[in-house]
Amino acid sequence: MDLKWMKEAALEGRLAHGKTGTNPPVGAIIVKDEEVVGRGHTSHLGGPHAEVQALKMAGNDAKGATVYCTLEPCAHYGRTTPCCEAIVRVGVSRVVVGIQDPYHKVNGKGIQYLKDHGLDVEVGFCEEEIREDLKDFLERVALEQQD
C-alpha cells in the first residue's frame, strides 16, 4: 500500500509545479485506516509546506496516522517552522518519505528528528518519479553545493 499512497502524494505535489518559487513542489498526504484524511502541496514561497497543509486538513485524524511526503520533511527554521516538528507535535505515528532532501540544512536531519522522537520512518519510494518531479530543485541544490 505504501507505493499506492506515495504515488498519490506525487500527484499532489505536481499541483505545485511552477508556483513555489525556489522551494521544491512537494506533495503530502495523510492516511488513517486506509483513507486519505489530509493532503497538501507546497504553496507560494514563504507559505505553508505540503506537510503542514495536510496536517491542518487532517486535524485530529492525524494522530496515529501515516504521512506520505515526496521529500524529506524540513528540519530548519526559515520562512516557516520545521515540518518535522509539526509532524511530531500532532502525534503522527509513521512517516514514509519518497527521497531524502539533499539541501544542506535538511539532508537527513528531518528523518533523524522523526526517528529520535519515536516515529517509524521509511525512505525510498517512487524515487525515479519523484526525482523527475523535483528535478529543478535537485539540480539547483547540487549546483549550490558545488560552490
mmCIF file of C-alpha atoms in Angstrom:
data_model
loop_
_atom_site.group_PDB
_atom_site.id
_atom_site.type_symbol
_atom_site.label_atom_id
_atom_site.label_comp_id
_atom_site.label_asym_id
_atom_site.label_seq_id
_atom_site.Cartn_x
_atom_site.Cartn_y
_atom_site.Cartn_z
ATOM 1 C CA MET A 1 0.000 0.000 0.000
ATOM 2 C CA ASP A 2 2.909 2.382 0.605
ATOM 3 C CA LEU A 3 3.614 2.574 -3.110
ATOM 4 C CA LYS A 4 -0.019 3.440 -3.855
ATOM 5 C CA TRP A 5 -0.091 6.257 -1.311
ATOM 6 C CA MET A 6 3.301 7.641 -2.363
ATOM 7 C CA LYS A 7 2.070 7.839 -5.957
ATOM 8 C CA GLU A 8 -0.916 9.794 -4.620
ATOM 9 C CA ALA A 9 1.466 12.156 -2.789
ATOM 10 C CA ALA A 10 3.460 12.615 -6.017
ATOM 11 C CA LEU A 11 0.262 13.566 -7.872
ATOM 12 C CA GLU A 12 -0.497 16.095 -5.143
ATOM 13 C CA GLY A 13 2.989 17.573 -5.467
ATOM 14 C CA ARG A 14 2.520 18.138 -9.182
ATOM 15 C CA LEU A 15 -0.224 20.635 -8.346
ATOM 16 C CA ALA A 16 2.524 22.919 -7.016
ATOM 17 C CA HIS A 17 4.728 22.933 -10.120
ATOM 18 C CA GLY A 18 5.658 26.462 -11.140
ATOM 19 C CA LYS A 19 4.065 28.024 -8.042
ATOM 20 C CA THR A 20 6.648 27.575 -5.282
ATOM 21 C CA GLY A 21 9.471 29.968 -6.110
ATOM 22 C CA THR A 22 12.742 28.366 -5.028
ATOM 23 C CA ASN A 23 11.002 25.818 -2.804
ATOM 24 C CA PRO A 24 10.509 22.290 -4.130
ATOM 25 C CA PRO A 25 6.997 21.296 -5.280
ATOM 26 C CA VAL A 26 6.380 18.691 -2.593
ATOM 27 C CA GLY A 27 3.230 16.643 -2.122
ATOM 28 C CA ALA A 28 1.982 15.093 1.107
ATOM 29 C CA ILE A 29 -0.986 13.004 2.074
ATOM 30 C CA ILE A 30 -2.031 11.637 5.442
ATOM 31 C CA VAL A 31 -3.624 8.213 5.619
ATOM 32 C CA LYS A 32 -5.501 6.669 8.519
ATOM 33 C CA ASP A 33 -7.373 3.386 8.358
ATOM 34 C CA GLU A 34 -6.657 3.210 4.607
ATOM 35 C CA GLU A 35 -8.372 6.541 3.916
ATOM 36 C CA VAL A 36 -6.836 9.883 2.994
ATOM 37 C CA VAL A 37 -7.621 12.305 5.818
ATOM 38 C CA GLY A 38 -5.326 15.127 4.726
ATOM 39 C CA ARG A 39 -3.492 16.339 1.661
ATOM 40 C CA GLY A 40 -1.348 19.289 0.733
ATOM 41 C CA HIS A 41 1.314 20.603 -1.584
ATOM 42 C CA THR A 42 3.926 23.316 -1.283
ATOM 43 C CA SER A 43 2.369 26.747 -1.571
ATOM 44 C CA HIS A 44 3.925 30.045 -2.657
ATOM 45 C CA LEU A 45 7.377 30.966 -1.371
ATOM 46 C CA GLY A 46 7.086 31.625 2.358
ATOM 47 C CA GLY A 47 3.718 29.892 2.602
ATOM 48 C CA PRO A 48 2.889 26.605 4.287
ATOM 49 C CA HIS A 49 4.704 23.491 3.194
ATOM 50 C CA ALA A 50 2.909 20.367 1.965
ATOM 51 C CA GLU A 51 3.060 18.514 5.277
ATOM 52 C CA VAL A 52 1.657 21.430 7.272
ATOM 53 C CA GLN A 53 -1.243 21.857 4.856
ATOM 54 C CA ALA A 54 -2.011 18.134 5.040
ATOM 55 C CA LEU A 55 -1.818 18.160 8.857
ATOM 56 C CA LYS A 56 -4.210 21.102 9.022
ATOM 57 C CA MET A 57 -6.705 19.314 6.795
ATOM 58 C CA ALA A 58 -6.420 16.089 8.815
ATOM 59 C CA GLY A 59 -6.946 17.809 12.156
ATOM 60 C CA ASN A 60 -7.329 15.292 14.980
ATOM 61 C CA ASP A 61 -7.287 12.422 12.480
ATOM 62 C CA ALA A 62 -3.526 12.960 12.096
ATOM 63 C CA LYS A 63 -2.920 11.327 15.480
ATOM 64 C CA GLY A 64 -1.711 7.787 14.853
ATOM 65 C CA ALA A 65 -1.803 8.253 11.075
ATOM 66 C CA THR A 66 0.848 7.840 8.389
ATOM 67 C CA VAL A 67 2.256 10.812 6.482
ATOM 68 C CA TYR A 68 3.436 10.194 2.928
ATOM 69 C CA CYS A 69 5.647 13.002 1.631
ATOM 70 C CA THR A 70 7.609 13.115 -1.569
ATOM 71 C CA LEU A 71 10.591 14.884 0.007
ATOM 72 C CA GLU A 72 12.040 14.616 3.496
ATOM 73 C CA PRO A 73 10.259 17.000 5.899
ATOM 74 C CA CYS A 74 12.292 20.137 6.530
ATOM 75 C CA ALA A 75 14.263 20.424 9.754
ATOM 76 C CA HIS A 76 15.286 24.063 9.865
ATOM 77 C CA TYR A 77 13.820 27.454 10.652
ATOM 78 C CA GLY A 78 13.474 29.781 7.695
ATOM 79 C CA ARG A 79 10.339 31.455 6.392
ATOM 80 C CA THR A 80 8.425 28.657 8.153
ATOM 81 C CA THR A 81 9.000 26.418 11.146
ATOM 82 C CA PRO A 82 10.312 22.854 10.651
ATOM 83 C CA CYS A 83 7.772 20.422 9.235
ATOM 84 C CA CYS A 84 9.337 17.554 11.183
ATOM 85 C CA GLU A 85 8.435 19.315 14.453
ATOM 86 C CA ALA A 86 4.821 19.825 13.329
ATOM 87 C CA ILE A 87 4.551 16.131 12.424
ATOM 88 C CA VAL A 88 5.782 15.035 15.858
ATOM 89 C CA ARG A 89 3.620 17.582 17.685
ATOM 90 C CA VAL A 90 0.317 16.221 16.306
ATOM 91 C CA GLY A 91 1.079 12.587 17.135
ATOM 92 C CA VAL A 92 1.622 11.028 13.719
ATOM 93 C CA SER A 93 2.993 7.502 14.178
ATOM 94 C CA ARG A 94 4.672 6.825 10.837
ATOM 95 C CA VAL A 95 6.248 8.793 8.004
ATOM 96 C CA VAL A 96 7.037 7.460 4.541
ATOM 97 C CA VAL A 97 9.434 9.635 2.559
ATOM 98 C CA GLY A 98 9.949 9.462 -1.186
ATOM 99 C CA ILE A 99 13.507 10.816 -1.223
ATOM 100 C CA GLN A 100 15.900 12.396 1.243
ATOM 101 C CA ASP A 101 16.317 16.152 0.849
ATOM 102 C CA PRO A 102 19.879 16.945 -0.300
ATOM 103 C CA TYR A 103 19.629 20.600 0.836
ATOM 104 C CA HIS A 104 22.399 21.108 3.406
ATOM 105 C CA LYS A 105 20.046 22.465 6.086
ATOM 106 C CA VAL A 106 17.929 19.297 5.906
ATOM 107 C CA ASN A 107 19.851 16.345 4.365
ATOM 108 C CA GLY A 108 18.787 13.612 6.783
ATOM 109 C CA LYS A 109 18.124 15.878 9.760
ATOM 110 C CA GLY A 110 14.341 15.762 9.323
ATOM 111 C CA ILE A 111 14.381 11.980 9.107
ATOM 112 C CA GLN A 112 16.638 11.725 12.157
ATOM 113 C CA TYR A 113 14.433 14.123 14.155
ATOM 114 C CA LEU A 114 11.384 11.967 13.427
ATOM 115 C CA LYS A 115 13.212 8.778 14.412
ATOM 116 C CA ASP A 116 14.602 10.396 17.560
ATOM 117 C CA HIS A 117 11.035 11.183 18.580
ATOM 118 C CA GLY A 118 9.879 7.585 18.187
ATOM 119 C CA LEU A 119 8.257 7.671 14.762
ATOM 120 C CA ASP A 120 8.578 4.809 12.324
ATOM 121 C CA VAL A 121 10.245 6.284 9.224
ATOM 122 C CA GLU A 122 10.798 4.653 5.851
ATOM 123 C CA VAL A 123 12.631 6.275 2.950
ATOM 124 C CA GLY A 124 12.811 5.422 -0.728
ATOM 125 C CA PHE A 125 9.507 5.138 -2.554
ATOM 126 C CA CYS A 126 8.837 6.146 -6.181
ATOM 127 C CA GLU A 127 12.329 7.627 -6.237
ATOM 128 C CA GLU A 128 12.746 7.889 -10.004
ATOM 129 C CA GLU A 129 9.345 9.526 -10.458
ATOM 130 C CA ILE A 130 9.891 11.949 -7.586
ATOM 131 C CA ARG A 131 13.404 12.878 -8.728
ATOM 132 C CA GLU A 132 11.907 13.800 -12.091
ATOM 133 C CA ASP A 133 9.173 15.872 -10.405
ATOM 134 C CA LEU A 134 11.773 17.686 -8.263
ATOM 135 C CA LYS A 135 14.436 17.886 -10.980
ATOM 136 C CA ASP A 136 14.776 21.689 -10.986
ATOM 137 C CA PHE A 137 15.110 21.844 -7.196
ATOM 138 C CA LEU A 138 17.580 18.950 -7.063
ATOM 139 C CA GLU A 139 19.742 20.450 -9.822
ATOM 140 C CA ARG A 140 19.787 23.854 -8.113
ATOM 141 C CA VAL A 141 20.782 22.346 -4.768
ATOM 142 C CA ALA A 142 23.550 20.313 -6.421
ATOM 143 C CA LEU A 143 24.932 23.451 -8.109
ATOM 144 C CA GLU A 144 24.797 25.461 -4.864
ATOM 145 C CA GLN A 145 26.717 22.765 -3.032
ATOM 146 C CA GLN A 146 29.490 22.787 -5.648
ATOM 147 C CA ASP A 147 30.293 26.431 -4.890
#
